[in-house]
Amino acid sequence: LTFIATDSQDYKVRHEQLLDFVDDCLRDLPWFEANAFAIYFTEGHSLSSLAEATGINRNTLYKAIRTTSDHIRNEHKKQGAW
């Protein structure tokens, strides 16, 4: 692992590239999985708080977020980034 100071330009560029990559991956997934994942992370929810806020079963949200996370991780590995 390489440490990059969070206030450096290199960090900002890499962070933006990673966000763009995740956004592209979300476009490949079904609407529910992509949006459950996006809301979970951008709004800073826990599974329980997201389930409470949406009325969607916690296990359903877990499966959607896990599936999306696995997809993003696998796509990232395919590109040789990890």
PDB file of N, CA and C in Angstrom:
ATOM      1  N   LEU A   1       0.835  -1.193   0.000  1.00  0.00           N
ATOM      2  CA  LEU A   1       0.000   0.000   0.000  1.00  0.00           C
ATOM      3  C   LEU A   1       0.865   1.235   0.000  1.00  0.00           C
ATOM      4  N   THR A   2       0.423   2.211  -0.737  1.00  0.00           N
ATOM      5  CA  THR A   2       1.115   3.478  -0.773  1.00  0.00           C
ATOM      6  C   THR A   2       0.278   4.506  -0.041  1.00  0.00           C
ATOM      7  N   PHE A   3       0.887   5.201   0.877  1.00  0.00           N
ATOM      8  CA  PHE A   3       0.162   6.244   1.601  1.00  0.00           C
ATOM      9  C   PHE A   3       0.210   7.533   0.799  1.00  0.00           C
ATOM     10  N   ILE A   4      -0.948   8.139   0.626  1.00  0.00           N
ATOM     11  CA  ILE A   4      -1.041   9.423  -0.058  1.00  0.00           C
ATOM     12  C   ILE A   4      -1.781  10.370   0.877  1.00  0.00           C
ATOM     13  N   ALA A   5      -1.184  11.492   1.163  1.00  0.00           N
ATOM     14  CA  ALA A   5      -1.826  12.471   2.046  1.00  0.00           C
ATOM     15  C   ALA A   5      -3.155  12.904   1.436  1.00  0.00           C
ATOM     16  N   THR A   6      -4.191  12.965   2.272  1.00  0.00           N
ATOM     17  CA  THR A   6      -5.535  13.256   1.778  1.00  0.00           C
ATOM     18  C   THR A   6      -5.686  14.664   1.245  1.00  0.00           C
ATOM     19  N   ASP A   7      -4.743  15.529   1.535  1.00  0.00           N
ATOM     20  CA  ASP A   7      -4.832  16.884   1.015  1.00  0.00           C
ATOM     21  C   ASP A   7      -3.989  17.076  -0.252  1.00  0.00           C
ATOM     22  N   SER A   8      -3.394  15.995  -0.756  1.00  0.00           N
ATOM     23  CA  SER A   8      -2.550  16.108  -1.943  1.00  0.00           C
ATOM     24  C   SER A   8      -3.382  16.065  -3.218  1.00  0.00           C
ATOM     25  N   GLN A   9      -2.830  16.591  -4.266  1.00  0.00           N
ATOM     26  CA  GLN A   9      -3.495  16.583  -5.569  1.00  0.00           C
ATOM     27  C   GLN A   9      -3.618  15.161  -6.099  1.00  0.00           C
ATOM     28  N   ASP A  10      -2.596  14.339  -5.855  1.00  0.00           N
ATOM     29  CA  ASP A  10      -2.629  12.948  -6.305  1.00  0.00           C
ATOM     30  C   ASP A  10      -3.789  12.201  -5.666  1.00  0.00           C
ATOM     31  N   TYR A  11      -4.014  12.420  -4.370  1.00  0.00           N
ATOM     32  CA  TYR A  11      -5.140  11.793  -3.676  1.00  0.00           C
ATOM     33  C   TYR A  11      -6.457  12.215  -4.310  1.00  0.00           C
ATOM     34  N   LYS A  12      -6.597  13.494  -4.565  1.00  0.00           N
ATOM     35  CA  LYS A  12      -7.848  14.009  -5.132  1.00  0.00           C
ATOM     36  C   LYS A  12      -8.119  13.406  -6.506  1.00  0.00           C
ATOM     37  N   VAL A  13      -7.085  13.277  -7.308  1.00  0.00           N
ATOM     38  CA  VAL A  13      -7.231  12.695  -8.646  1.00  0.00           C
ATOM     39  C   VAL A  13      -7.616  11.226  -8.537  1.00  0.00           C
ATOM     40  N   ARG A  14      -6.936  10.478  -7.684  1.00  0.00           N
ATOM     41  CA  ARG A  14      -7.248   9.050  -7.525  1.00  0.00           C
ATOM     42  C   ARG A  14      -8.643   8.839  -6.949  1.00  0.00           C
ATOM     43  N   HIS A  15      -9.014   9.684  -6.011  1.00  0.00           N
ATOM     44  CA  HIS A  15     -10.345   9.596  -5.415  1.00  0.00           C
ATOM     45  C   HIS A  15     -11.421   9.844  -6.472  1.00  0.00           C
ATOM     46  N   GLU A  16     -11.223  10.837  -7.291  1.00  0.00           N
ATOM     47  CA  GLU A  16     -12.180  11.155  -8.357  1.00  0.00           C
ATOM     48  C   GLU A  16     -12.258  10.008  -9.368  1.00  0.00           C
ATOM     49  N   GLN A  17     -11.123   9.420  -9.708  1.00  0.00           N
ATOM     50  CA  GLN A  17     -11.109   8.280 -10.625  1.00  0.00           C
ATOM     51  C   GLN A  17     -11.872   7.096 -10.040  1.00  0.00           C
ATOM     52  N   LEU A  18     -11.696   6.859  -8.748  1.00  0.00           N
ATOM     53  CA  LEU A  18     -12.401   5.757  -8.101  1.00  0.00           C
ATOM     54  C   LEU A  18     -13.905   6.009  -8.076  1.00  0.00           C
ATOM     55  N   LEU A  19     -14.307   7.228  -7.787  1.00  0.00           N
ATOM     56  CA  LEU A  19     -15.734   7.561  -7.797  1.00  0.00           C
ATOM     57  C   LEU A  19     -16.334   7.387  -9.193  1.00  0.00           C
ATOM     58  N   ASP A  20     -15.609   7.790 -10.208  1.00  0.00           N
ATOM     59  CA  ASP A  20     -16.073   7.606 -11.586  1.00  0.00           C
ATOM     60  C   ASP A  20     -16.195   6.117 -11.917  1.00  0.00           C
ATOM     61  N   PHE A  21     -15.229   5.328 -11.468  1.00  0.00           N
ATOM     62  CA  PHE A  21     -15.262   3.888 -11.701  1.00  0.00           C
ATOM     63  C   PHE A  21     -16.491   3.267 -11.044  1.00  0.00           C
ATOM     64  N   VAL A  22     -16.748   3.627  -9.785  1.00  0.00           N
ATOM     65  CA  VAL A  22     -17.912   3.091  -9.071  1.00  0.00           C
ATOM     66  C   VAL A  22     -19.189   3.503  -9.780  1.00  0.00           C
ATOM     67  N   ASP A  23     -19.263   4.747 -10.206  1.00  0.00           N
ATOM     68  CA  ASP A  23     -20.444   5.222 -10.928  1.00  0.00           C
ATOM     69  C   ASP A  23     -20.668   4.419 -12.207  1.00  0.00           C
ATOM     70  N   ASP A  24     -19.614   4.132 -12.930  1.00  0.00           N
ATOM     71  CA  ASP A  24     -19.734   3.315 -14.145  1.00  0.00           C
ATOM     72  C   ASP A  24     -20.218   1.904 -13.815  1.00  0.00           C
ATOM     73  N   CYS A  25     -19.708   1.331 -12.739  1.00  0.00           N
ATOM     74  CA  CYS A  25     -20.139  -0.012 -12.328  1.00  0.00           C
ATOM     75  C   CYS A  25     -21.612  -0.021 -11.954  1.00  0.00           C
ATOM     76  N   LEU A  26     -22.075   1.021 -11.289  1.00  0.00           N
ATOM     77  CA  LEU A  26     -23.477   1.080 -10.882  1.00  0.00           C
ATOM     78  C   LEU A  26     -24.412   1.104 -12.081  1.00  0.00           C
ATOM     79  N   ARG A  27     -23.953   1.654 -13.191  1.00  0.00           N
ATOM     80  CA  ARG A  27     -24.774   1.696 -14.406  1.00  0.00           C
ATOM     81  C   ARG A  27     -25.022   0.310 -14.990  1.00  0.00           C
ATOM     82  N   ASP A  28     -24.136  -0.645 -14.658  1.00  0.00           N
ATOM     83  CA  ASP A  28     -24.257  -2.015 -15.172  1.00  0.00           C
ATOM     84  C   ASP A  28     -25.228  -2.868 -14.364  1.00  0.00           C
ATOM     85  N   LEU A  29     -25.655  -2.368 -13.222  1.00  0.00           N
ATOM     86  CA  LEU A  29     -26.459  -3.174 -12.298  1.00  0.00           C
ATOM     87  C   LEU A  29     -27.930  -2.801 -12.356  1.00  0.00           C
ATOM     88  N   PRO A  30     -28.786  -3.710 -11.882  1.00  0.00           N
ATOM     89  CA  PRO A  30     -30.215  -3.381 -11.808  1.00  0.00           C
ATOM     90  C   PRO A  30     -30.449  -2.154 -10.923  1.00  0.00           C
ATOM     91  N   TRP A  31     -31.540  -1.464 -11.211  1.00  0.00           N
ATOM     92  CA  TRP A  31     -31.860  -0.208 -10.537  1.00  0.00           C
ATOM     93  C   TRP A  31     -31.847  -0.343  -9.022  1.00  0.00           C
ATOM     94  N   PHE A  32     -32.510  -1.349  -8.474  1.00  0.00           N
ATOM     95  CA  PHE A  32     -32.617  -1.474  -7.021  1.00  0.00           C
ATOM     96  C   PHE A  32     -31.257  -1.624  -6.356  1.00  0.00           C
ATOM     97  N   GLU A  33     -30.430  -2.531  -6.863  1.00  0.00           N
ATOM     98  CA  GLU A  33     -29.115  -2.762  -6.276  1.00  0.00           C
ATOM     99  C   GLU A  33     -28.254  -1.503  -6.337  1.00  0.00           C
ATOM    100  N   ALA A  34     -28.235  -0.859  -7.497  1.00  0.00           N
ATOM    101  CA  ALA A  34     -27.416   0.337  -7.662  1.00  0.00           C
ATOM    102  C   ALA A  34     -27.865   1.466  -6.730  1.00  0.00           C
ATOM    103  N   ASN A  35     -29.150   1.672  -6.630  1.00  0.00           N
ATOM    104  CA  ASN A  35     -29.647   2.769  -5.798  1.00  0.00           C
ATOM    105  C   ASN A  35     -29.555   2.462  -4.311  1.00  0.00           C
ATOM    106  N   ALA A  36     -29.781   1.226  -3.918  1.00  0.00           N
ATOM    107  CA  ALA A  36     -29.618   0.856  -2.508  1.00  0.00           C
ATOM    108  C   ALA A  36     -28.172   1.092  -2.077  1.00  0.00           C
ATOM    109  N   PHE A  37     -27.231   0.699  -2.925  1.00  0.00           N
ATOM    110  CA  PHE A  37     -25.813   0.891  -2.635  1.00  0.00           C
ATOM    111  C   PHE A  37     -25.469   2.383  -2.561  1.00  0.00           C
ATOM    112  N   ALA A  38     -25.915   3.137  -3.543  1.00  0.00           N
ATOM    113  CA  ALA A  38     -25.603   4.572  -3.597  1.00  0.00           C
ATOM    114  C   ALA A  38     -26.154   5.307  -2.376  1.00  0.00           C
ATOM    115  N   ILE A  39     -27.383   5.028  -2.016  1.00  0.00           N
ATOM    116  CA  ILE A  39     -27.991   5.699  -0.864  1.00  0.00           C
ATOM    117  C   ILE A  39     -27.298   5.279   0.428  1.00  0.00           C
ATOM    118  N   TYR A  40     -27.004   4.006   0.563  1.00  0.00           N
ATOM    119  CA  TYR A  40     -26.338   3.482   1.750  1.00  0.00           C
ATOM    120  C   TYR A  40     -25.038   4.241   2.022  1.00  0.00           C
ATOM    121  N   PHE A  41     -24.246   4.456   0.984  1.00  0.00           N
ATOM    122  CA  PHE A  41     -22.946   5.093   1.169  1.00  0.00           C
ATOM    123  C   PHE A  41     -23.010   6.618   1.145  1.00  0.00           C
ATOM    124  N   THR A  42     -23.781   7.195   0.257  1.00  0.00           N
ATOM    125  CA  THR A  42     -23.781   8.658   0.179  1.00  0.00           C
ATOM    126  C   THR A  42     -24.505   9.301   1.347  1.00  0.00           C
ATOM    127  N   GLU A  43     -25.498   8.612   1.889  1.00  0.00           N
ATOM    128  CA  GLU A  43     -26.254   9.155   3.018  1.00  0.00           C
ATOM    129  C   GLU A  43     -25.689   8.711   4.367  1.00  0.00           C
ATOM    130  N   GLY A  44     -24.718   7.806   4.346  1.00  0.00           N
ATOM    131  CA  GLY A  44     -24.082   7.357   5.576  1.00  0.00           C
ATOM    132  C   GLY A  44     -24.965   6.501   6.471  1.00  0.00           C
ATOM    133  N   HIS A  45     -25.853   5.745   5.863  1.00  0.00           N
ATOM    134  CA  HIS A  45     -26.755   4.888   6.630  1.00  0.00           C
ATOM    135  C   HIS A  45     -26.058   3.625   7.114  1.00  0.00           C
ATOM    136  N   SER A  46     -26.594   3.063   8.180  1.00  0.00           N
ATOM    137  CA  SER A  46     -26.309   1.677   8.543  1.00  0.00           C
ATOM    138  C   SER A  46     -27.407   0.861   7.866  1.00  0.00           C
ATOM    139  N   LEU A  47     -27.265  -0.450   7.854  1.00  0.00           N
ATOM    140  CA  LEU A  47     -28.332  -1.273   7.276  1.00  0.00           C
ATOM    141  C   LEU A  47     -29.644  -1.052   8.021  1.00  0.00           C
ATOM    142  N   SER A  48     -29.556  -0.981   9.327  1.00  0.00           N
ATOM    143  CA  SER A  48     -30.771  -0.806  10.129  1.00  0.00           C
ATOM    144  C   SER A  48     -31.426   0.545   9.886  1.00  0.00           C
ATOM    145  N   SER A  49     -30.632   1.607   9.808  1.00  0.00           N
ATOM    146  CA  SER A  49     -31.226   2.929   9.589  1.00  0.00           C
ATOM    147  C   SER A  49     -31.818   3.047   8.184  1.00  0.00           C
ATOM    148  N   LEU A  50     -31.176   2.412   7.204  1.00  0.00           N
ATOM    149  CA  LEU A  50     -31.711   2.433   5.840  1.00  0.00           C
ATOM    150  C   LEU A  50     -33.007   1.627   5.763  1.00  0.00           C
ATOM    151  N   ALA A  51     -33.038   0.492   6.431  1.00  0.00           N
ATOM    152  CA  ALA A  51     -34.254  -0.322   6.458  1.00  0.00           C
ATOM    153  C   ALA A  51     -35.391   0.455   7.120  1.00  0.00           C
ATOM    154  N   GLU A  52     -35.084   1.133   8.195  1.00  0.00           N
ATOM    155  CA  GLU A  52     -36.106   1.914   8.891  1.00  0.00           C
ATOM    156  C   GLU A  52     -36.598   3.080   8.033  1.00  0.00           C
ATOM    157  N   ALA A  53     -35.670   3.758   7.368  1.00  0.00           N
ATOM    158  CA  ALA A  53     -36.027   4.925   6.554  1.00  0.00           C
ATOM    159  C   ALA A  53     -36.843   4.549   5.315  1.00  0.00           C
ATOM    160  N   THR A  54     -36.566   3.365   4.754  1.00  0.00           N
ATOM    161  CA  THR A  54     -37.213   2.976   3.497  1.00  0.00           C
ATOM    162  C   THR A  54     -38.368   2.000   3.675  1.00  0.00           C
ATOM    163  N   GLY A  55     -38.385   1.306   4.805  1.00  0.00           N
ATOM    164  CA  GLY A  55     -39.393   0.268   4.995  1.00  0.00           C
ATOM    165  C   GLY A  55     -39.063  -1.025   4.267  1.00  0.00           C
ATOM    166  N   ILE A  56     -37.834  -1.118   3.747  1.00  0.00           N
ATOM    167  CA  ILE A  56     -37.387  -2.315   3.034  1.00  0.00           C
ATOM    168  C   ILE A  56     -36.679  -3.228   4.034  1.00  0.00           C
ATOM    169  N   ASN A  57     -36.953  -4.507   3.944  1.00  0.00           N
ATOM    170  CA  ASN A  57     -36.369  -5.483   4.840  1.00  0.00           C
ATOM    171  C   ASN A  57     -34.847  -5.368   4.868  1.00  0.00           C
ATOM    172  N   ARG A  58     -34.274  -5.436   6.055  1.00  0.00           N
ATOM    173  CA  ARG A  58     -32.832  -5.302   6.247  1.00  0.00           C
ATOM    174  C   ARG A  58     -32.064  -6.359   5.448  1.00  0.00           C
ATOM    175  N   ASN A  59     -32.555  -7.596   5.424  1.00  0.00           N
ATOM    176  CA  ASN A  59     -31.879  -8.662   4.679  1.00  0.00           C
ATOM    177  C   ASN A  59     -31.890  -8.400   3.174  1.00  0.00           C
ATOM    178  N   THR A  60     -32.985  -7.840   2.679  1.00  0.00           N
ATOM    179  CA  THR A  60     -33.072  -7.497   1.254  1.00  0.00           C
ATOM    180  C   THR A  60     -32.029  -6.431   0.917  1.00  0.00           C
ATOM    181  N   LEU A  61     -31.918  -5.421   1.768  1.00  0.00           N
ATOM    182  CA  LEU A  61     -30.916  -4.373   1.555  1.00  0.00           C
ATOM    183  C   LEU A  61     -29.501  -4.936   1.647  1.00  0.00           C
ATOM    184  N   TYR A  62     -29.265  -5.808   2.624  1.00  0.00           N
ATOM    185  CA  TYR A  62     -27.946  -6.413   2.772  1.00  0.00           C
ATOM    186  C   TYR A  62     -27.540  -7.147   1.497  1.00  0.00           C
ATOM    187  N   LYS A  63     -28.440  -7.958   0.977  1.00  0.00           N
ATOM    188  CA  LYS A  63     -28.136  -8.727  -0.237  1.00  0.00           C
ATOM    189  C   LYS A  63     -27.850  -7.803  -1.420  1.00  0.00           C
ATOM    190  N   ALA A  64     -28.631  -6.744  -1.561  1.00  0.00           N
ATOM    191  CA  ALA A  64     -28.436  -5.805  -2.674  1.00  0.00           C
ATOM    192  C   ALA A  64     -27.097  -5.088  -2.547  1.00  0.00           C
ATOM    193  N   ILE A  65     -26.774  -4.626  -1.355  1.00  0.00           N
ATOM    194  CA  ILE A  65     -25.523  -3.897  -1.141  1.00  0.00           C
ATOM    195  C   ILE A  65     -24.331  -4.836  -1.286  1.00  0.00           C
ATOM    196  N   ARG A  66     -24.450  -6.034  -0.788  1.00  0.00           N
ATOM    197  CA  ARG A  66     -23.370  -7.014  -0.893  1.00  0.00           C
ATOM    198  C   ARG A  66     -23.129  -7.407  -2.351  1.00  0.00           C
ATOM    199  N   THR A  67     -24.193  -7.648  -3.092  1.00  0.00           N
ATOM    200  CA  THR A  67     -24.077  -7.990  -4.509  1.00  0.00           C
ATOM    201  C   THR A  67     -23.381  -6.865  -5.278  1.00  0.00           C
ATOM    202  N   THR A  68     -23.777  -5.638  -4.995  1.00  0.00           N
ATOM    203  CA  THR A  68     -23.190  -4.483  -5.672  1.00  0.00           C
ATOM    204  C   THR A  68     -21.730  -4.318  -5.291  1.00  0.00           C
ATOM    205  N   SER A  69     -21.426  -4.442  -4.025  1.00  0.00           N
ATOM    206  CA  SER A  69     -20.051  -4.322  -3.554  1.00  0.00           C
ATOM    207  C   SER A  69     -19.163  -5.392  -4.190  1.00  0.00           C
ATOM    208  N   ASP A  70     -19.652  -6.615  -4.251  1.00  0.00           N
ATOM    209  CA  ASP A  70     -18.897  -7.699  -4.887  1.00  0.00           C
ATOM    210  C   ASP A  70     -18.672  -7.418  -6.369  1.00  0.00           C
ATOM    211  N   HIS A  71     -19.690  -6.897  -7.041  1.00  0.00           N
ATOM    212  CA  HIS A  71     -19.573  -6.573  -8.465  1.00  0.00           C
ATOM    213  C   HIS A  71     -18.489  -5.506  -8.684  1.00  0.00           C
ATOM    214  N   ILE A  72     -18.515  -4.466  -7.888  1.00  0.00           N
ATOM    215  CA  ILE A  72     -17.522  -3.391  -8.018  1.00  0.00           C
ATOM    216  C   ILE A  72     -16.123  -3.932  -7.753  1.00  0.00           C
ATOM    217  N   ARG A  73     -15.984  -4.718  -6.710  1.00  0.00           N
ATOM    218  CA  ARG A  73     -14.682  -5.298  -6.369  1.00  0.00           C
ATOM    219  C   ARG A  73     -14.171  -6.184  -7.506  1.00  0.00           C
ATOM    220  N   ASN A  74     -15.045  -7.029  -8.057  1.00  0.00           N
ATOM    221  CA  ASN A  74     -14.638  -7.921  -9.149  1.00  0.00           C
ATOM    222  C   ASN A  74     -14.257  -7.157 -10.408  1.00  0.00           C
ATOM    223  N   GLU A  75     -15.005  -6.116 -10.725  1.00  0.00           N
ATOM    224  CA  GLU A  75     -14.668  -5.299 -11.893  1.00  0.00           C
ATOM    225  C   GLU A  75     -13.328  -4.594 -11.692  1.00  0.00           C
ATOM    226  N   HIS A  76     -13.079  -4.147 -10.492  1.00  0.00           N
ATOM    227  CA  HIS A  76     -11.817  -3.476 -10.184  1.00  0.00           C
ATOM    228  C   HIS A  76     -10.648  -4.451 -10.322  1.00  0.00           C
ATOM    229  N   LYS A  77     -10.839  -5.673  -9.865  1.00  0.00           N
ATOM    230  CA  LYS A  77      -9.796  -6.686  -9.993  1.00  0.00           C
ATOM    231  C   LYS A  77      -9.535  -7.042 -11.447  1.00  0.00           C
ATOM    232  N   LYS A  78     -10.608  -7.098 -12.265  1.00  0.00           N
ATOM    233  CA  LYS A  78     -10.460  -7.399 -13.691  1.00  0.00           C
ATOM    234  C   LYS A  78      -9.557  -6.395 -14.379  1.00  0.00           C
ATOM    235  N   GLN A  79      -9.604  -5.168 -13.924  1.00  0.00           N
ATOM    236  CA  GLN A  79      -8.789  -4.119 -14.525  1.00  0.00           C
ATOM    237  C   GLN A  79      -7.367  -4.112 -13.984  1.00  0.00           C
ATOM    238  N   GLY A  80      -7.080  -5.024 -13.069  1.00  0.00           N
ATOM    239  CA  GLY A  80      -5.727  -5.125 -12.521  1.00  0.00           C
ATOM    240  C   GLY A  80      -5.382  -4.024 -11.546  1.00  0.00           C
ATOM    241  N   ALA A  81      -6.401  -3.377 -10.998  1.00  0.00           N
ATOM    242  CA  ALA A  81      -6.141  -2.268 -10.105  1.00  0.00           C
ATOM    243  C   ALA A  81      -5.763  -2.736  -8.701  1.00  0.00           C
ATOM    244  N   TRP A  82      -6.128  -3.980  -8.349  1.00  0.00           N
ATOM    245  CA  TRP A  82      -5.777  -4.495  -7.017  1.00  0.00           C
ATOM    246  C   TRP A  82      -4.890  -5.673  -7.139  1.00  0.00           C
TER     247      TRP A  82
END
